[in-house]
Amino acid sequence: MKTTRTELVPHTIDGKTRLVPITVPVPAPPRDWDRIILTGVTTTAALVVAASVTWSTASIGDLLTRIVIAPAAYGAAAVFDLAWIACMAVEWLARYDRQQAALPRRMGHSALAVAMLAVAAHGYLLGHLVIGIVGAVVSGLAKSLWTVVLHHQAPPLDDRTRAWIEQELADAGASLALIPARRRVQRAHALVAAERAALPSPDQSGQDADDPDATPEPATAGPMTIKDAVRTALDSGIREPDKVLTYVRKVADANAREDTVARYIRLAG
């Protein structure tokens, strides 16, 4: 089978060359039978897993309807197969990290064993133990087939390459873990700054603490506008306009005008 594609080629007329499109035949690549077969096997494995979930849910759901209503029974029954399917998916995601893949592999086998025992127990209670065992084997075959497919698709890695990938993932994980840690540190610093801004500053050295006219200067909390500085001074107990003006010029604007500060004092009052 052949296909075509368009190419630009130079074409000259009267000494003037231009690129003009032409259509050229291109042979189609041969069929990739390996990919076709792998796709078919993967589709078959997916259908087998779907059949396994259907059988297990129907069997275990019928078992649980003896004590609970049907919707709850069949909903819980679906968990038995979905548990090992989810574990198998996590195992596939962790295929480059043997230590991380070990836990979902063990949990998947455990969940599969529980599901198979539940299906077999249903057949035993109905007096059809052989049918129960055969039904349980369906789940085992489904997981085995899917495990074979995933194992075939996983790229083979030598120990050095695998160790290199694990170290790269560890570095990336450390960088990712630092993000919430830095956020917590920034929030802690912000809380400390807010606490310091809210509390009155201690008495300055040499200031008479018994002097009723001595008013402590409020703590600064970073750059302020004139309006914010006036509000901070008033909230800290500074009422004299000249002292408010002095504070504003210290923390907000060294060239703050007296009438501007007086206007903000009136608005705040």
PDB file of N, CA and C in Angstrom, residues 160-193:
ATOM      1  N   ARG A 160      22.338  -0.316  37.432  1.00  0.00           N
ATOM      2  CA  ARG A 160      22.882   1.028  37.496  1.00  0.00           C
ATOM      3  C   ARG A 160      21.886   2.070  37.007  1.00  0.00           C
ATOM      4  N   THR A 161      21.217   1.766  35.888  1.00  0.00           N
ATOM      5  CA  THR A 161      20.227   2.696  35.360  1.00  0.00           C
ATOM      6  C   THR A 161      19.059   2.849  36.328  1.00  0.00           C
ATOM      7  N   ARG A 162      18.624   1.738  36.908  1.00  0.00           N
ATOM      8  CA  ARG A 162      17.523   1.805  37.870  1.00  0.00           C
ATOM      9  C   ARG A 162      17.914   2.644  39.094  1.00  0.00           C
ATOM     10  N   ALA A 163      19.159   2.455  39.570  1.00  0.00           N
ATOM     11  CA  ALA A 163      19.617   3.245  40.715  1.00  0.00           C
ATOM     12  C   ALA A 163      19.700   4.728  40.370  1.00  0.00           C
ATOM     13  N   TRP A 164      20.145   5.028  39.140  1.00  0.00           N
ATOM     14  CA  TRP A 164      20.213   6.423  38.709  1.00  0.00           C
ATOM     15  C   TRP A 164      18.823   7.050  38.677  1.00  0.00           C
ATOM     16  N   ILE A 165      17.838   6.325  38.141  1.00  0.00           N
ATOM     17  CA  ILE A 165      16.471   6.837  38.083  1.00  0.00           C
ATOM     18  C   ILE A 165      15.907   7.041  39.481  1.00  0.00           C
ATOM     19  N   GLU A 166      16.195   6.102  40.384  1.00  0.00           N
ATOM     20  CA  GLU A 166      15.698   6.236  41.750  1.00  0.00           C
ATOM     21  C   GLU A 166      16.287   7.474  42.429  1.00  0.00           C
ATOM     22  N   GLN A 167      17.572   7.769  42.163  1.00  0.00           N
ATOM     23  CA  GLN A 167      18.169   8.969  42.747  1.00  0.00           C
ATOM     24  C   GLN A 167      17.574  10.236  42.147  1.00  0.00           C
ATOM     25  N   GLU A 168      17.286  10.210  40.846  1.00  0.00           N
ATOM     26  CA  GLU A 168      16.646  11.365  40.225  1.00  0.00           C
ATOM     27  C   GLU A 168      15.264  11.605  40.810  1.00  0.00           C
ATOM     28  N   LEU A 169      14.501  10.518  40.991  1.00  0.00           N
ATOM     29  CA  LEU A 169      13.177  10.650  41.590  1.00  0.00           C
ATOM     30  C   LEU A 169      13.272  11.140  43.029  1.00  0.00           C
ATOM     31  N   ALA A 170      14.313  10.689  43.754  1.00  0.00           N
ATOM     32  CA  ALA A 170      14.491  11.145  45.134  1.00  0.00           C
ATOM     33  C   ALA A 170      14.784  12.643  45.181  1.00  0.00           C
ATOM     34  N   ASP A 171      15.628  13.124  44.263  1.00  0.00           N
ATOM     35  CA  ASP A 171      15.927  14.561  44.221  1.00  0.00           C
ATOM     36  C   ASP A 171      14.668  15.369  43.882  1.00  0.00           C
ATOM     37  N   ALA A 172      13.910  14.879  42.904  1.00  0.00           N
ATOM     38  CA  ALA A 172      12.682  15.581  42.547  1.00  0.00           C
ATOM     39  C   ALA A 172      11.687  15.569  43.707  1.00  0.00           C
ATOM     40  N   GLY A 173      11.607  14.420  44.402  1.00  0.00           N
ATOM     41  CA  GLY A 173      10.709  14.347  45.555  1.00  0.00           C
ATOM     42  C   GLY A 173      11.117  15.286  46.667  1.00  0.00           C
ATOM     43  N   ALA A 174      12.431  15.437  46.884  1.00  0.00           N
ATOM     44  CA  ALA A 174      12.903  16.364  47.913  1.00  0.00           C
ATOM     45  C   ALA A 174      12.545  17.805  47.552  1.00  0.00           C
ATOM     46  N   SER A 175      12.713  18.164  46.285  1.00  0.00           N
ATOM     47  CA  SER A 175      12.338  19.513  45.855  1.00  0.00           C
ATOM     48  C   SER A 175      10.844  19.751  46.019  1.00  0.00           C
ATOM     49  N   LEU A 176      10.063  18.734  45.708  1.00  0.00           N
ATOM     50  CA  LEU A 176       8.618  18.867  45.853  1.00  0.00           C
ATOM     51  C   LEU A 176       8.217  18.987  47.320  1.00  0.00           C
ATOM     52  N   ALA A 177       8.902  18.234  48.189  1.00  0.00           N
ATOM     53  CA  ALA A 177       8.576  18.285  49.617  1.00  0.00           C
ATOM     54  C   ALA A 177       8.941  19.622  50.231  1.00  0.00           C
ATOM     55  N   LEU A 178       9.918  20.327  49.656  1.00  0.00           N
ATOM     56  CA  LEU A 178      10.326  21.619  50.196  1.00  0.00           C
ATOM     57  C   LEU A 178       9.276  22.703  49.984  1.00  0.00           C
ATOM     58  N   ILE A 179       8.389  22.509  48.995  1.00  0.00           N
ATOM     59  CA  ILE A 179       7.394  23.539  48.705  1.00  0.00           C
ATOM     60  C   ILE A 179       6.459  23.769  49.894  1.00  0.00           C
ATOM     61  N   PRO A 180       5.775  22.726  50.413  1.00  0.00           N
ATOM     62  CA  PRO A 180       4.923  22.984  51.591  1.00  0.00           C
ATOM     63  C   PRO A 180       5.729  23.362  52.826  1.00  0.00           C
ATOM     64  N   ALA A 181       6.983  22.865  52.937  1.00  0.00           N
ATOM     65  CA  ALA A 181       7.801  23.235  54.092  1.00  0.00           C
ATOM     66  C   ALA A 181       8.112  24.731  54.068  1.00  0.00           C
ATOM     67  N   ARG A 182       8.462  25.247  52.888  1.00  0.00           N
ATOM     68  CA  ARG A 182       8.737  26.684  52.792  1.00  0.00           C
ATOM     69  C   ARG A 182       7.479  27.498  53.074  1.00  0.00           C
ATOM     70  N   ARG A 183       6.333  27.013  52.626  1.00  0.00           N
ATOM     71  CA  ARG A 183       5.091  27.725  52.911  1.00  0.00           C
ATOM     72  C   ARG A 183       4.826  27.797  54.406  1.00  0.00           C
ATOM     73  N   ARG A 184       5.074  26.696  55.116  1.00  0.00           N
ATOM     74  CA  ARG A 184       4.881  26.691  56.561  1.00  0.00           C
ATOM     75  C   ARG A 184       5.825  27.668  57.247  1.00  0.00           C
ATOM     76  N   VAL A 185       7.090  27.715  56.789  1.00  0.00           N
ATOM     77  CA  VAL A 185       8.049  28.647  57.367  1.00  0.00           C
ATOM     78  C   VAL A 185       7.622  30.089  57.115  1.00  0.00           C
ATOM     79  N   GLN A 186       7.167  30.380  55.894  1.00  0.00           N
ATOM     80  CA  GLN A 186       6.730  31.736  55.584  1.00  0.00           C
ATOM     81  C   GLN A 186       5.512  32.134  56.403  1.00  0.00           C
ATOM     82  N   ARG A 187       4.568  31.179  56.577  1.00  0.00           N
ATOM     83  CA  ARG A 187       3.401  31.491  57.404  1.00  0.00           C
ATOM     84  C   ARG A 187       3.821  31.744  58.850  1.00  0.00           C
ATOM     85  N   ALA A 188       4.796  30.958  59.358  1.00  0.00           N
ATOM     86  CA  ALA A 188       5.257  31.156  60.722  1.00  0.00           C
ATOM     87  C   ALA A 188       5.904  32.526  60.888  1.00  0.00           C
ATOM     88  N   HIS A 189       6.750  32.930  59.923  1.00  0.00           N
ATOM     89  CA  HIS A 189       7.372  34.257  59.992  1.00  0.00           C
ATOM     90  C   HIS A 189       6.315  35.359  59.923  1.00  0.00           C
ATOM     91  N   ALA A 190       5.296  35.154  59.095  1.00  0.00           N
ATOM     92  CA  ALA A 190       4.234  36.157  58.994  1.00  0.00           C
ATOM     93  C   ALA A 190       3.472  36.287  60.306  1.00  0.00           C
ATOM     94  N   LEU A 191       3.213  35.154  60.965  1.00  0.00           N
ATOM     95  CA  LEU A 191       2.523  35.203  62.254  1.00  0.00           C
ATOM     96  C   LEU A 191       3.370  35.907  63.315  1.00  0.00           C
ATOM     97  N   VAL A 192       4.673  35.638  63.296  1.00  0.00           N
ATOM     98  CA  VAL A 192       5.558  36.312  64.254  1.00  0.00           C
ATOM     99  C   VAL A 192       5.564  37.821  64.017  1.00  0.00           C
ATOM    100  N   ALA A 193       5.652  38.220  62.738  1.00  0.00           N
ATOM    101  CA  ALA A 193       5.647  39.643  62.425  1.00  0.00           C
ATOM    102  C   ALA A 193       4.338  40.299  62.831  1.00  0.00           C
TER     103      ALA A 193
END
